[in-house]
PDB file of C-alpha atoms and ligand atoms in Angstrom:
ATOM      1  CA  MET F   1    -139.155   6.412 -59.820  1.00 40.00           C
ATOM      2  CA  PRO F   2    -136.738   7.320 -56.931  1.00 42.00           C
ATOM      3  CA  GLY F   3    -133.725   9.486 -57.868  1.00 41.00           C
ATOM      4  CA  LYS F   4    -135.679  11.330 -60.699  1.00 44.00           C
ATOM      5  CA  ASN F   5    -135.097  14.692 -59.058  1.00 48.00           C
ATOM      6  CA  ILE F   6    -132.358  16.932 -60.099  1.00 48.00           C
ATOM      7  CA  SER F   7    -132.229  18.890 -57.330  1.00 49.00           C
ATOM      8  CA  SER F   8    -131.057  17.201 -53.589  1.00 48.00           C
ATOM      9  CA  ALA F   9    -131.905  18.259 -50.272  1.00 44.00           C
ATOM     10  CA  ALA F  10    -128.140  19.017 -49.957  1.00 48.00           C
ATOM     11  CA  SER F  11    -128.477  21.773 -53.065  1.00 68.00           C
ATOM     12  CA  LEU F  12    -130.712  23.665 -50.883  1.00 82.00           C
ATOM     13  CA  MET F  13    -130.443  26.112 -48.696  1.00 84.00           C
ATOM     14  CA  ALA F  14    -131.008  25.477 -44.873  1.00 84.00           C
ATOM     15  CA  ASP F  15    -134.261  27.813 -44.499  1.00 84.00           C
ATOM     16  CA  ASP F  16    -135.585  25.923 -47.942  1.00 89.00           C
ATOM     17  CA  VAL F  17    -134.556  22.138 -46.374  1.00 93.00           C
ATOM     18  CA  HIS F  18    -136.635  23.000 -43.172  1.00 95.00           C
ATOM     19  CA  LEU F  19    -139.694  24.526 -45.414  1.00 96.00           C
ATOM     20  CA  ARG F  20    -139.251  21.421 -47.719  1.00 97.00           C
ATOM     21  CA  ASN F  21    -139.837  19.248 -44.622  1.00 97.00           C
ATOM     22  CA  GLU F  22    -142.751  21.277 -43.394  1.00 98.00           C
ATOM     23  CA  LEU F  23    -144.489  20.951 -46.989  1.00 98.00           C
ATOM     24  CA  GLU F  24    -143.978  17.053 -46.963  1.00 98.00           C
ATOM     25  CA  ALA F  25    -145.316  16.726 -43.663  1.00 98.00           C
ATOM     26  CA  ASP F  26    -148.616  18.705 -44.356  1.00 98.00           C
ATOM     27  CA  VAL F  27    -149.071  17.049 -47.946  1.00 98.00           C
ATOM     28  CA  GLU F  28    -148.680  13.736 -46.193  1.00 98.00           C
ATOM     29  CA  LYS F  29    -151.328  14.883 -43.315  1.00 98.00           C
ATOM     30  CA  LEU F  30    -153.798  16.014 -45.740  1.00 98.00           C
ATOM     31  CA  ALA F  31    -153.828  13.534 -48.800  1.00 98.00           C
ATOM     32  CA  ASN F  32    -152.522  10.409 -46.536  1.00 98.00           C
ATOM     33  CA  GLU F  33    -153.924  10.729 -43.031  1.00 98.00           C
ATOM     34  CA  ILE F  34    -157.073  12.541 -43.858  1.00 98.00           C
ATOM     35  CA  GLY F  35    -157.247  11.537 -47.715  1.00 98.00           C
ATOM     36  CA  GLU F  36    -160.194  12.220 -49.928  1.00 98.00           C
ATOM     37  CA  ARG F  37    -162.093  15.330 -48.819  1.00 98.00           C
ATOM     38  CA  ASN F  38    -164.900  16.872 -50.440  1.00 98.00           C
ATOM     39  CA  MET F  39    -169.002  16.630 -49.680  1.00 97.00           C
ATOM     40  CA  ILE F  40    -168.989  12.902 -50.213  1.00 97.00           C
ATOM     41  CA  ARG F  41    -166.527  12.313 -47.658  1.00 98.00           C
ATOM     42  CA  TYR F  42    -167.538  15.064 -45.281  1.00 98.00           C
ATOM     43  CA  ALA F  43    -166.051  14.166 -42.284  1.00 98.00           C
ATOM     44  CA  GLN F  44    -162.630  14.013 -44.038  1.00 98.00           C
ATOM     45  CA  LEU F  45    -163.666  17.627 -45.552  1.00 98.00           C
ATOM     46  CA  LYS F  46    -164.152  18.967 -41.937  1.00 98.00           C
ATOM     47  CA  ALA F  47    -161.053  17.282 -40.568  1.00 98.00           C
ATOM     48  CA  ALA F  48    -159.282  19.033 -43.004  1.00 98.00           C
ATOM     49  CA  ALA F  49    -160.739  22.285 -42.174  1.00 98.00           C
ATOM     50  CA  ASP F  50    -160.018  21.608 -38.410  1.00 98.00           C
ATOM     51  CA  PHE F  51    -156.464  20.753 -39.504  1.00 98.00           C
ATOM     52  CA  ILE F  52    -156.115  24.213 -41.413  1.00 98.00           C
ATOM     53  CA  GLU F  53    -157.759  26.294 -38.513  1.00 98.00           C
ATOM     54  CA  ASP F  54    -155.019  24.466 -35.851  1.00 98.00           C
ATOM     55  CA  SER F  55    -152.070  24.988 -38.176  1.00 98.00           C
ATOM     56  CA  PHE F  56    -152.882  28.941 -38.609  1.00 98.00           C
ATOM     57  CA  SER F  57    -153.630  29.232 -34.893  1.00 98.00           C
ATOM     58  CA  ARG F  58    -150.332  27.214 -33.892  1.00 98.00           C
ATOM     59  CA  ALA F  59    -148.815  29.852 -36.393  1.00 98.00           C
ATOM     60  CA  GLY F  60    -150.004  32.466 -34.015  1.00 98.00           C
ATOM     61  CA  LEU F  61    -152.676  33.720 -36.172  1.00 98.00           C
ATOM     62  CA  GLN F  62    -156.227  34.076 -35.382  1.00 98.00           C
ATOM     63  CA  PRO F  63    -158.345  31.714 -37.985  1.00 98.00           C
ATOM     64  CA  ARG F  64    -162.203  32.836 -39.002  1.00 98.00           C
ATOM     65  CA  ARG F  65    -164.584  30.367 -40.605  1.00 97.00           C
ATOM     66  CA  ASP F  66    -166.532  31.912 -43.410  1.00 97.00           C
ATOM     67  CA  SER F  67    -169.398  29.480 -43.694  1.00 98.00           C
ATOM     68  CA  TYR F  68    -172.143  29.027 -46.022  1.00 98.00           C
ATOM     69  CA  GLU F  69    -174.542  26.138 -46.276  1.00 97.00           C
ATOM     70  CA  LEU F  70    -174.735  23.772 -49.348  1.00 96.00           C
ATOM     71  CA  ASN F  71    -177.342  21.038 -49.546  1.00 91.00           C
ATOM     72  CA  GLY F  72    -178.247  21.620 -45.829  1.00 95.00           C
ATOM     73  CA  ARG F  73    -174.431  21.480 -44.501  1.00 96.00           C
ATOM     74  CA  LEU F  74    -172.294  23.823 -43.674  1.00 97.00           C
ATOM     75  CA  CYS F  75    -168.924  24.382 -45.452  1.00 96.00           C
ATOM     76  CA  GLY F  76    -166.365  26.991 -44.787  1.00 97.00           C
ATOM     77  CA  ASN F  77    -163.636  29.010 -46.304  1.00 98.00           C
ATOM     78  CA  ILE F  78    -160.849  29.614 -43.731  1.00 98.00           C
ATOM     79  CA  GLU F  79    -159.060  32.880 -43.345  1.00 98.00           C
ATOM     80  CA  VAL F  80    -156.367  34.744 -41.476  1.00 98.00           C
ATOM     81  CA  GLN F  81    -155.251  38.408 -41.485  1.00 97.00           C
ATOM     82  CA  ILE F  82    -151.919  40.238 -40.823  1.00 97.00           C
ATOM     83  CA  HIS F  83    -153.159  43.686 -40.493  1.00 96.00           C
ATOM     84  CA  GLY F  84    -151.404  46.622 -42.626  1.00 96.00           C
ATOM     85  CA  VAL F  85    -151.107  50.336 -42.665  1.00 93.00           C
ATOM     86  CA  ARG F  86    -152.946  50.575 -45.859  1.00 93.00           C
ATOM     87  CA  PRO F  87    -156.368  49.508 -47.091  1.00 91.00           C
ATOM     88  CA  GLU F  88    -155.398  47.235 -49.801  1.00 97.00           C
ATOM     89  CA  ILE F  89    -155.339  43.659 -49.348  1.00 98.00           C
ATOM     90  CA  VAL F  90    -152.879  40.883 -50.743  1.00 98.00           C
ATOM     91  CA  LEU F  91    -154.569  37.757 -50.908  1.00 98.00           C
ATOM     92  CA  VAL F  92    -153.103  34.470 -51.158  1.00 98.00           C
ATOM     93  CA  GLY F  93    -155.497  31.129 -51.314  1.00 98.00           C
ATOM     94  CA  ALA F  94    -155.629  27.492 -52.187  1.00 98.00           C
ATOM     95  CA  HIS F  95    -158.614  25.213 -52.241  1.00 98.00           C
ATOM     96  CA  TYR F  96    -158.700  22.470 -49.649  1.00 98.00           C
ATOM     97  CA  ASP F  97    -160.995  19.871 -51.072  1.00 98.00           C
ATOM     98  CA  SER F  98    -160.117  17.213 -53.454  1.00 98.00           C
ATOM     99  CA  VAL F  99    -161.993  15.854 -56.055  1.00 97.00           C
ATOM    100  CA  PHE F 100    -164.235  12.644 -55.996  1.00 97.00           C
ATOM    101  CA  GLY F 101    -161.849   9.488 -55.968  1.00 97.00           C
ATOM    102  CA  ALA F 102    -158.639  11.243 -55.304  1.00 98.00           C
ATOM    103  CA  PRO F 103    -156.683  12.035 -52.398  1.00 98.00           C
ATOM    104  CA  GLY F 104    -155.438  15.259 -53.853  1.00 98.00           C
ATOM    105  CA  ALA F 105    -151.650  15.405 -52.696  1.00 98.00           C
ATOM    106  CA  ASN F 106    -150.711  17.624 -55.511  1.00 98.00           C
ATOM    107  CA  ASP F 107    -154.223  18.900 -56.130  1.00 97.00           C
ATOM    108  CA  ASN F 108    -154.530  20.661 -53.835  1.00 98.00           C
ATOM    109  CA  GLY F 109    -152.563  19.448 -50.859  1.00 98.00           C
ATOM    110  CA  SER F 110    -149.615  21.160 -52.375  1.00 98.00           C
ATOM    111  CA  GLY F 111    -151.490  24.789 -52.352  1.00 98.00           C
ATOM    112  CA  VAL F 112    -152.856  24.187 -48.802  1.00 98.00           C
ATOM    113  CA  ALA F 113    -149.280  23.031 -47.720  1.00 98.00           C
ATOM    114  CA  ALA F 114    -147.620  26.180 -49.317  1.00 98.00           C
ATOM    115  CA  VAL F 115    -150.413  28.721 -47.802  1.00 98.00           C
ATOM    116  CA  LEU F 116    -149.775  27.327 -44.433  1.00 98.00           C
ATOM    117  CA  ALA F 117    -145.742  27.521 -44.679  1.00 98.00           C
ATOM    118  CA  LEU F 118    -146.374  31.032 -45.860  1.00 98.00           C
ATOM    119  CA  ALA F 119    -148.566  31.978 -43.067  1.00 98.00           C
ATOM    120  CA  ARG F 120    -146.170  30.912 -40.692  1.00 98.00           C
ATOM    121  CA  ARG F 121    -143.346  32.514 -42.192  1.00 97.00           C
ATOM    122  CA  PHE F 122    -145.337  36.104 -42.552  1.00 97.00           C
ATOM    123  CA  SER F 123    -146.822  35.951 -38.741  1.00 97.00           C
ATOM    124  CA  GLY F 124    -145.750  38.749 -36.694  1.00 95.00           C
ATOM    125  CA  ARG F 125    -144.038  40.453 -39.434  1.00 95.00           C
ATOM    126  CA  SER F 126    -145.591  43.874 -40.593  1.00 92.00           C
ATOM    127  CA  PHE F 127    -146.283  45.226 -43.922  1.00 96.00           C
ATOM    128  CA  GLU F 128    -147.989  48.306 -45.590  1.00 97.00           C
ATOM    129  CA  LYS F 129    -150.955  46.191 -47.032  1.00 98.00           C
ATOM    130  CA  THR F 130    -152.974  43.725 -45.264  1.00 97.00           C
ATOM    131  CA  LEU F 131    -152.130  40.224 -45.936  1.00 98.00           C
ATOM    132  CA  ARG F 132    -154.916  37.783 -46.045  1.00 98.00           C
ATOM    133  CA  PHE F 133    -154.381  33.915 -46.357  1.00 98.00           C
ATOM    134  CA  VAL F 134    -157.783  31.869 -47.300  1.00 98.00           C
ATOM    135  CA  ALA F 135    -158.146  27.998 -47.661  1.00 98.00           C
ATOM    136  CA  PHE F 136    -161.011  27.479 -50.214  1.00 98.00           C
ATOM    137  CA  VAL F 137    -163.688  25.191 -49.932  1.00 98.00           C
ATOM    138  CA  ASN F 138    -165.377  23.281 -52.888  1.00 98.00           C
ATOM    139  CA  GLU F 139    -163.255  24.085 -55.738  1.00 96.00           C
ATOM    140  CA  GLU F 140    -163.639  20.816 -57.517  1.00 95.00           C
ATOM    141  CA  PRO F 141    -166.527  19.616 -59.816  1.00 95.00           C
ATOM    142  CA  PRO F 142    -169.585  19.783 -59.319  1.00 96.00           C
ATOM    143  CA  PHE F 143    -169.080  23.249 -57.831  1.00 95.00           C
ATOM    144  CA  PHE F 144    -166.214  24.307 -59.854  1.00 94.00           C
ATOM    145  CA  GLN F 145    -167.137  27.617 -61.536  1.00 94.00           C
ATOM    146  CA  THR F 146    -170.447  27.758 -60.034  1.00 94.00           C
ATOM    147  CA  SER F 147    -172.188  29.893 -57.446  1.00 95.00           C
ATOM    148  CA  GLN F 148    -171.436  27.121 -54.968  1.00 96.00           C
ATOM    149  CA  MET F 149    -167.873  26.812 -55.194  1.00 97.00           C
ATOM    150  CA  GLY F 150    -166.143  28.190 -51.924  1.00 98.00           C
ATOM    151  CA  SER F 151    -164.087  30.984 -53.222  1.00 98.00           C
ATOM    152  CA  PHE F 152    -167.120  32.046 -55.554  1.00 98.00           C
ATOM    153  CA  VAL F 153    -169.103  32.825 -52.231  1.00 98.00           C
ATOM    154  CA  TYR F 154    -166.170  34.350 -50.453  1.00 98.00           C
ATOM    155  CA  ALA F 155    -165.339  36.766 -53.495  1.00 98.00           C
ATOM    156  CA  GLY F 156    -168.890  37.749 -53.848  1.00 98.00           C
ATOM    157  CA  ARG F 157    -168.999  38.654 -50.028  1.00 98.00           C
ATOM    158  CA  CYS F 158    -165.548  40.559 -50.422  1.00 98.00           C
ATOM    159  CA  ILE F 159    -167.013  42.918 -52.906  1.00 98.00           C
ATOM    160  CA  ALA F 160    -170.384  43.501 -50.896  1.00 98.00           C
ATOM    161  CA  ARG F 161    -168.524  44.577 -47.929  1.00 97.00           C
ATOM    162  CA  ASN F 162    -165.925  46.677 -50.612  1.00 98.00           C
ATOM    163  CA  ASP F 163    -162.404  44.715 -49.686  1.00 98.00           C
ATOM    164  CA  ASN F 164    -159.675  46.502 -51.696  1.00 98.00           C
ATOM    165  CA  ILE F 165    -157.739  43.402 -53.139  1.00 98.00           C
ATOM    166  CA  SER F 166    -155.095  44.516 -54.656  1.00 98.00           C
ATOM    167  CA  ALA F 167    -153.715  41.241 -55.646  1.00 98.00           C
ATOM    168  CA  MET F 168    -154.932  37.665 -55.579  1.00 98.00           C
ATOM    169  CA  ILE F 169    -152.758  34.822 -56.015  1.00 98.00           C
ATOM    170  CA  SER F 170    -154.240  31.160 -56.230  1.00 98.00           C
ATOM    171  CA  LEU F 171    -151.599  28.353 -55.535  1.00 98.00           C
ATOM    172  CA  GLU F 172    -153.121  25.560 -57.680  1.00 97.00           C
ATOM    173  CA  THR F 173    -151.128  22.317 -57.887  1.00 97.00           C
ATOM    174  CA  ILE F 174    -147.743  23.271 -57.648  1.00 97.00           C
ATOM    175  CA  GLY F 175    -145.758  20.092 -56.780  1.00 97.00           C
ATOM    176  CA  CYS F 176    -144.971  18.273 -59.940  1.00 96.00           C
ATOM    177  CA  PHE F 177    -141.617  18.747 -61.901  1.00 96.00           C
ATOM    178  CA  SER F 178    -140.116  16.564 -64.669  1.00 94.00           C
ATOM    179  CA  ASP F 179    -136.995  16.865 -66.754  1.00 94.00           C
ATOM    180  CA  ALA F 180    -138.386  14.457 -69.531  1.00 92.00           C
ATOM    181  CA  PRO F 181    -138.574  15.445 -72.925  1.00 90.00           C
ATOM    182  CA  TYR F 182    -142.329  16.155 -74.039  1.00 91.00           C
ATOM    183  CA  SER F 183    -143.308  15.884 -70.268  1.00 93.00           C
ATOM    184  CA  GLN F 184    -145.172  19.302 -70.896  1.00 91.00           C
ATOM    185  CA  THR F 185    -148.454  19.945 -72.929  1.00 90.00           C
ATOM    186  CA  TYR F 186    -150.511  22.928 -73.346  1.00 87.00           C
ATOM    187  CA  PRO F 187    -154.353  23.485 -73.527  1.00 82.00           C
ATOM    188  CA  SER F 188    -154.231  25.076 -76.885  1.00 79.00           C
ATOM    189  CA  PRO F 189    -151.300  23.310 -79.052  1.00 72.00           C
ATOM    190  CA  GLY F 190    -150.304  26.903 -80.621  1.00 73.00           C
ATOM    191  CA  LEU F 191    -149.058  27.635 -77.077  1.00 77.00           C
ATOM    192  CA  GLY F 192    -146.471  25.045 -77.329  1.00 73.00           C
ATOM    193  CA  VAL F 193    -144.631  26.920 -79.905  1.00 74.00           C
ATOM    194  CA  PHE F 194    -143.829  29.601 -77.370  1.00 78.00           C
ATOM    195  CA  TYR F 195    -143.442  27.665 -74.028  1.00 84.00           C
ATOM    196  CA  PRO F 196    -141.090  24.927 -73.273  1.00 87.00           C
ATOM    197  CA  ARG F 197    -142.004  21.155 -73.812  1.00 90.00           C
ATOM    198  CA  ILE F 198    -140.111  20.031 -70.710  1.00 92.00           C
ATOM    199  CA  GLY F 199    -142.304  20.519 -67.499  1.00 94.00           C
ATOM    200  CA  ASN F 200    -139.461  21.820 -65.219  1.00 94.00           C
ATOM    201  CA  PHE F 201    -140.859  25.418 -64.607  1.00 94.00           C
ATOM    202  CA  ILE F 202    -143.471  27.207 -62.582  1.00 95.00           C
ATOM    203  CA  GLY F 203    -146.162  28.702 -64.430  1.00 94.00           C
ATOM    204  CA  PHE F 204    -147.729  32.146 -63.547  1.00 95.00           C
ATOM    205  CA  VAL F 205    -151.178  32.358 -65.257  1.00 94.00           C
ATOM    206  CA  GLY F 206    -153.570  35.532 -65.380  1.00 95.00           C
ATOM    207  CA  ASN F 207    -156.052  36.813 -67.691  1.00 94.00           C
ATOM    208  CA  VAL F 208    -155.562  40.311 -69.562  1.00 93.00           C
ATOM    209  CA  ARG F 209    -156.867  42.368 -67.149  1.00 94.00           C
ATOM    210  CA  SER F 210    -154.332  40.780 -64.158  1.00 96.00           C
ATOM    211  CA  ARG F 211    -151.123  41.353 -66.704  1.00 96.00           C
ATOM    212  CA  ALA F 212    -149.603  44.071 -64.604  1.00 97.00           C
ATOM    213  CA  LEU F 213    -149.734  41.671 -61.640  1.00 98.00           C
ATOM    214  CA  LEU F 214    -148.773  39.057 -63.430  1.00 97.00           C
ATOM    215  CA  ARG F 215    -145.456  40.831 -64.658  1.00 97.00           C
ATOM    216  CA  ARG F 216    -144.630  42.265 -61.119  1.00 97.00           C
ATOM    217  CA  ALA F 217    -144.842  38.794 -59.551  1.00 97.00           C
ATOM    218  CA  LEU F 218    -142.739  37.044 -62.311  1.00 96.00           C
ATOM    219  CA  SER F 219    -140.204  39.350 -62.271  1.00 96.00           C
ATOM    220  CA  VAL F 220    -139.786  39.211 -58.446  1.00 96.00           C
ATOM    221  CA  PHE F 221    -139.587  35.346 -58.653  1.00 97.00           C
ATOM    222  CA  ARG F 222    -137.210  35.395 -61.507  1.00 96.00           C
ATOM    223  CA  GLN F 223    -134.803  37.793 -59.569  1.00 94.00           C
ATOM    224  CA  GLN F 224    -134.070  35.172 -57.366  1.00 85.00           C
ATOM    225  CA  GLN F 225    -133.019  32.612 -59.967  1.00 75.00           C
ATOM    226  CA  LYS F 226    -134.334  29.589 -57.864  1.00 78.00           C
ATOM    227  CA  LEU F 227    -136.575  27.716 -60.404  1.00 94.00           C
ATOM    228  CA  PRO F 228    -137.238  28.471 -64.075  1.00 95.00           C
ATOM    229  CA  SER F 229    -140.577  30.294 -64.483  1.00 95.00           C
ATOM    230  CA  GLU F 230    -143.080  31.131 -67.537  1.00 93.00           C
ATOM    231  CA  GLY F 231    -146.025  33.562 -67.342  1.00 93.00           C
ATOM    232  CA  ALA F 232    -148.519  34.367 -69.720  1.00 88.00           C
ATOM    233  CA  ALA F 233    -151.620  36.757 -69.641  1.00 89.00           C
ATOM    234  CA  LEU F 234    -154.092  35.303 -71.781  1.00 86.00           C
ATOM    235  CA  PRO F 235    -157.889  35.509 -72.618  1.00 84.00           C
ATOM    236  CA  GLY F 236    -159.987  34.041 -69.887  1.00 81.00           C
ATOM    237  CA  PHE F 237    -161.586  31.822 -71.999  1.00 79.00           C
ATOM    238  CA  ILE F 238    -158.736  29.455 -73.202  1.00 79.00           C
ATOM    239  CA  PRO F 239    -159.090  26.205 -71.530  1.00 79.00           C
ATOM    240  CA  GLY F 240    -156.897  25.962 -68.268  1.00 84.00           C
ATOM    241  CA  ILE F 241    -156.156  29.491 -67.931  1.00 85.00           C
ATOM    242  CA  GLY F 242    -159.289  30.014 -65.374  1.00 89.00           C
ATOM    243  CA  TRP F 243    -159.106  26.596 -63.645  1.00 90.00           C
ATOM    244  CA  SER F 244    -158.946  27.637 -59.900  1.00 95.00           C
ATOM    245  CA  ASP F 245    -159.930  29.974 -57.445  1.00 97.00           C
ATOM    246  CA  HIS F 246    -158.685  33.119 -59.072  1.00 97.00           C
ATOM    247  CA  TRP F 247    -161.507  32.789 -61.576  1.00 97.00           C
ATOM    248  CA  SER F 248    -164.022  33.515 -58.746  1.00 98.00           C
ATOM    249  CA  PHE F 249    -162.423  36.823 -58.148  1.00 98.00           C
ATOM    250  CA  TRP F 250    -162.093  37.551 -61.931  1.00 97.00           C
ATOM    251  CA  GLN F 251    -165.563  37.413 -61.686  1.00 97.00           C
ATOM    252  CA  GLN F 252    -165.841  40.371 -59.017  1.00 98.00           C
ATOM    253  CA  GLY F 253    -163.089  42.401 -61.508  1.00 97.00           C
ATOM    254  CA  TYR F 254    -160.518  41.637 -59.075  1.00 98.00           C
ATOM    255  CA  PRO F 255    -156.697  41.137 -60.494  1.00 98.00           C
ATOM    256  CA  ALA F 256    -155.860  37.467 -59.676  1.00 97.00           C
ATOM    257  CA  ILE F 257    -153.220  35.337 -61.136  1.00 97.00           C
ATOM    258  CA  MET F 258    -152.457  31.640 -60.608  1.00 96.00           C
ATOM    259  CA  VAL F 259    -149.414  29.777 -59.977  1.00 96.00           C
ATOM    260  CA  THR F 260    -149.361  26.284 -60.954  1.00 96.00           C
ATOM    261  CA  ASP F 261    -147.189  23.086 -62.086  1.00 94.00           C
ATOM    262  CA  THR F 262    -150.253  23.207 -64.883  1.00 92.00           C
ATOM    263  CA  ALA F 263    -151.672  20.309 -63.655  1.00 90.00           C
ATOM    264  CA  PRO F 264    -153.461  18.324 -66.344  1.00 90.00           C
ATOM    265  CA  PHE F 265    -151.038  19.365 -68.594  1.00 91.00           C
ATOM    266  CA  ARG F 266    -147.961  17.946 -66.895  1.00 93.00           C
ATOM    267  CA  TYR F 267    -149.117  15.531 -64.071  1.00 93.00           C
ATOM    268  CA  ARG F 268    -150.399  12.315 -65.340  1.00 92.00           C
ATOM    269  CA  HIS F 269    -152.038  11.385 -61.586  1.00 95.00           C
ATOM    270  CA  TYR F 270    -154.287  14.677 -61.979  1.00 95.00           C
ATOM    271  CA  HIS F 271    -157.557  13.933 -60.244  1.00 95.00           C
ATOM    272  CA  GLU F 272    -156.757  10.115 -59.874  1.00 96.00           C
ATOM    273  CA  PRO F 273    -156.579   7.890 -56.671  1.00 98.00           C
ATOM    274  CA  THR F 274    -152.817   7.814 -57.906  1.00 97.00           C
ATOM    275  CA  ASP F 275    -152.526  11.722 -56.749  1.00 98.00           C
ATOM    276  CA  THR F 276    -150.491  10.579 -53.591  1.00 98.00           C
ATOM    277  CA  PRO F 277    -147.592  12.200 -51.506  1.00 98.00           C
ATOM    278  CA  ASP F 278    -145.001  10.018 -52.898  1.00 98.00           C
ATOM    279  CA  LYS F 279    -145.536  11.789 -56.422  1.00 97.00           C
ATOM    280  CA  LEU F 280    -144.351  15.298 -55.560  1.00 98.00           C
ATOM    281  CA  ASP F 281    -140.638  16.896 -56.046  1.00 97.00           C
ATOM    282  CA  TYR F 282    -140.520  18.326 -52.793  1.00 97.00           C
ATOM    283  CA  ASP F 283    -136.988  20.148 -53.373  1.00 96.00           C
ATOM    284  CA  ARG F 284    -138.529  22.037 -56.440  1.00 96.00           C
ATOM    285  CA  PHE F 285    -141.873  22.495 -54.549  1.00 97.00           C
ATOM    286  CA  ALA F 286    -139.975  24.425 -51.975  1.00 96.00           C
ATOM    287  CA  LEU F 287    -138.149  26.442 -54.386  1.00 96.00           C
ATOM    288  CA  VAL F 288    -141.546  27.709 -55.486  1.00 97.00           C
ATOM    289  CA  VAL F 289    -142.779  28.528 -52.015  1.00 97.00           C
ATOM    290  CA  SER F 290    -139.748  30.594 -50.895  1.00 95.00           C
ATOM    291  CA  GLY F 291    -139.953  32.275 -54.385  1.00 96.00           C
ATOM    292  CA  MET F 292    -143.589  33.205 -53.610  1.00 97.00           C
ATOM    293  CA  GLU F 293    -142.318  34.389 -50.204  1.00 96.00           C
ATOM    294  CA  LYS F 294    -140.446  37.077 -51.847  1.00 96.00           C
ATOM    295  CA  VAL F 295    -143.028  37.775 -54.291  1.00 97.00           C
ATOM    296  CA  ILE F 296    -145.925  38.484 -51.644  1.00 98.00           C
ATOM    297  CA  ALA F 297    -143.601  40.319 -49.542  1.00 97.00           C
ATOM    298  CA  GLU F 298    -142.742  42.688 -52.141  1.00 97.00           C
ATOM    299  CA  LEU F 299    -146.633  43.128 -53.152  1.00 98.00           C
ATOM    300  CA  ALA F 300    -147.366  43.561 -49.484  1.00 97.00           C
ATOM    301  CA  GLY F 301    -144.504  46.309 -49.352  1.00 96.00           C
ATOM    302  CA  VAL F 302    -142.284  46.773 -46.243  1.00 80.00           C
ATOM    303  CA  SER F 303    -143.841  49.069 -43.651  1.00 62.00           C
ATOM    304  CA  GLN F 304    -141.664  52.086 -42.827  1.00 52.00           C
TER     305      GLN F 304
HETATM  306 ZN1   ZN J 401    -157.199  22.106 -58.080  1.00 88.54          ZN
END
């Protein structure tokens, strides 16, 4: 339904309007022009990887493809780094594959578009910690939470070379917002007692070990008062809590959180052929990304 968005482009700051347009163009590219992208649609998966690499390069960064073999075919996580003066790493990631049968505009064209937009904004700036932006392959089933999941392979390589990751943020399905009553549900009915029933907020989710990171990220996001936000550090076994690439980093003991519109608990086109670019609320999506820019800058620390 057109006009369902409460915020309009006119209410965004000029920088956010620019950001909104970038996000919309990149979601269009991934979900419309390239379309469904996974091991069945391997040519499209590769086209998405090429597009991401090219976007990082045009931002003035040097992408590295971290490949592994799956069923005789190469697939790759794609990373860029902005080196800091301290050894700690702040890593921001999103998966670029889409589930079988779906073009994946919100899941997870939105997360990838956000990673690309953030990389453009951080390129050329200097921070105390190293910043790393990563696009992960093969998050969706049948690889989800297996040793073949792209982020699981990647996190395993990080721990093997002793990467000191002080914060990992997974951007997972971040473009759907609604002001309708009861537009928000929860994985466990009890959580609805504590959290809103209207899907107009962005969610921050972590396991108990990542509580300090979650609180800090949420507090910086809230200082800007751009968009309502809710956060919870919950045991990782609760359904939905570990449903993205941050789970892979938990397996290696790294602090990691997910930023999400809560996906299946709000977005009725989740994992459907109807997950197309026209379903996203780009105004509020842009507010999420500009808010996360501040969070990431704070976590990385300004270089003296
Ligand atoms: Zn996803």
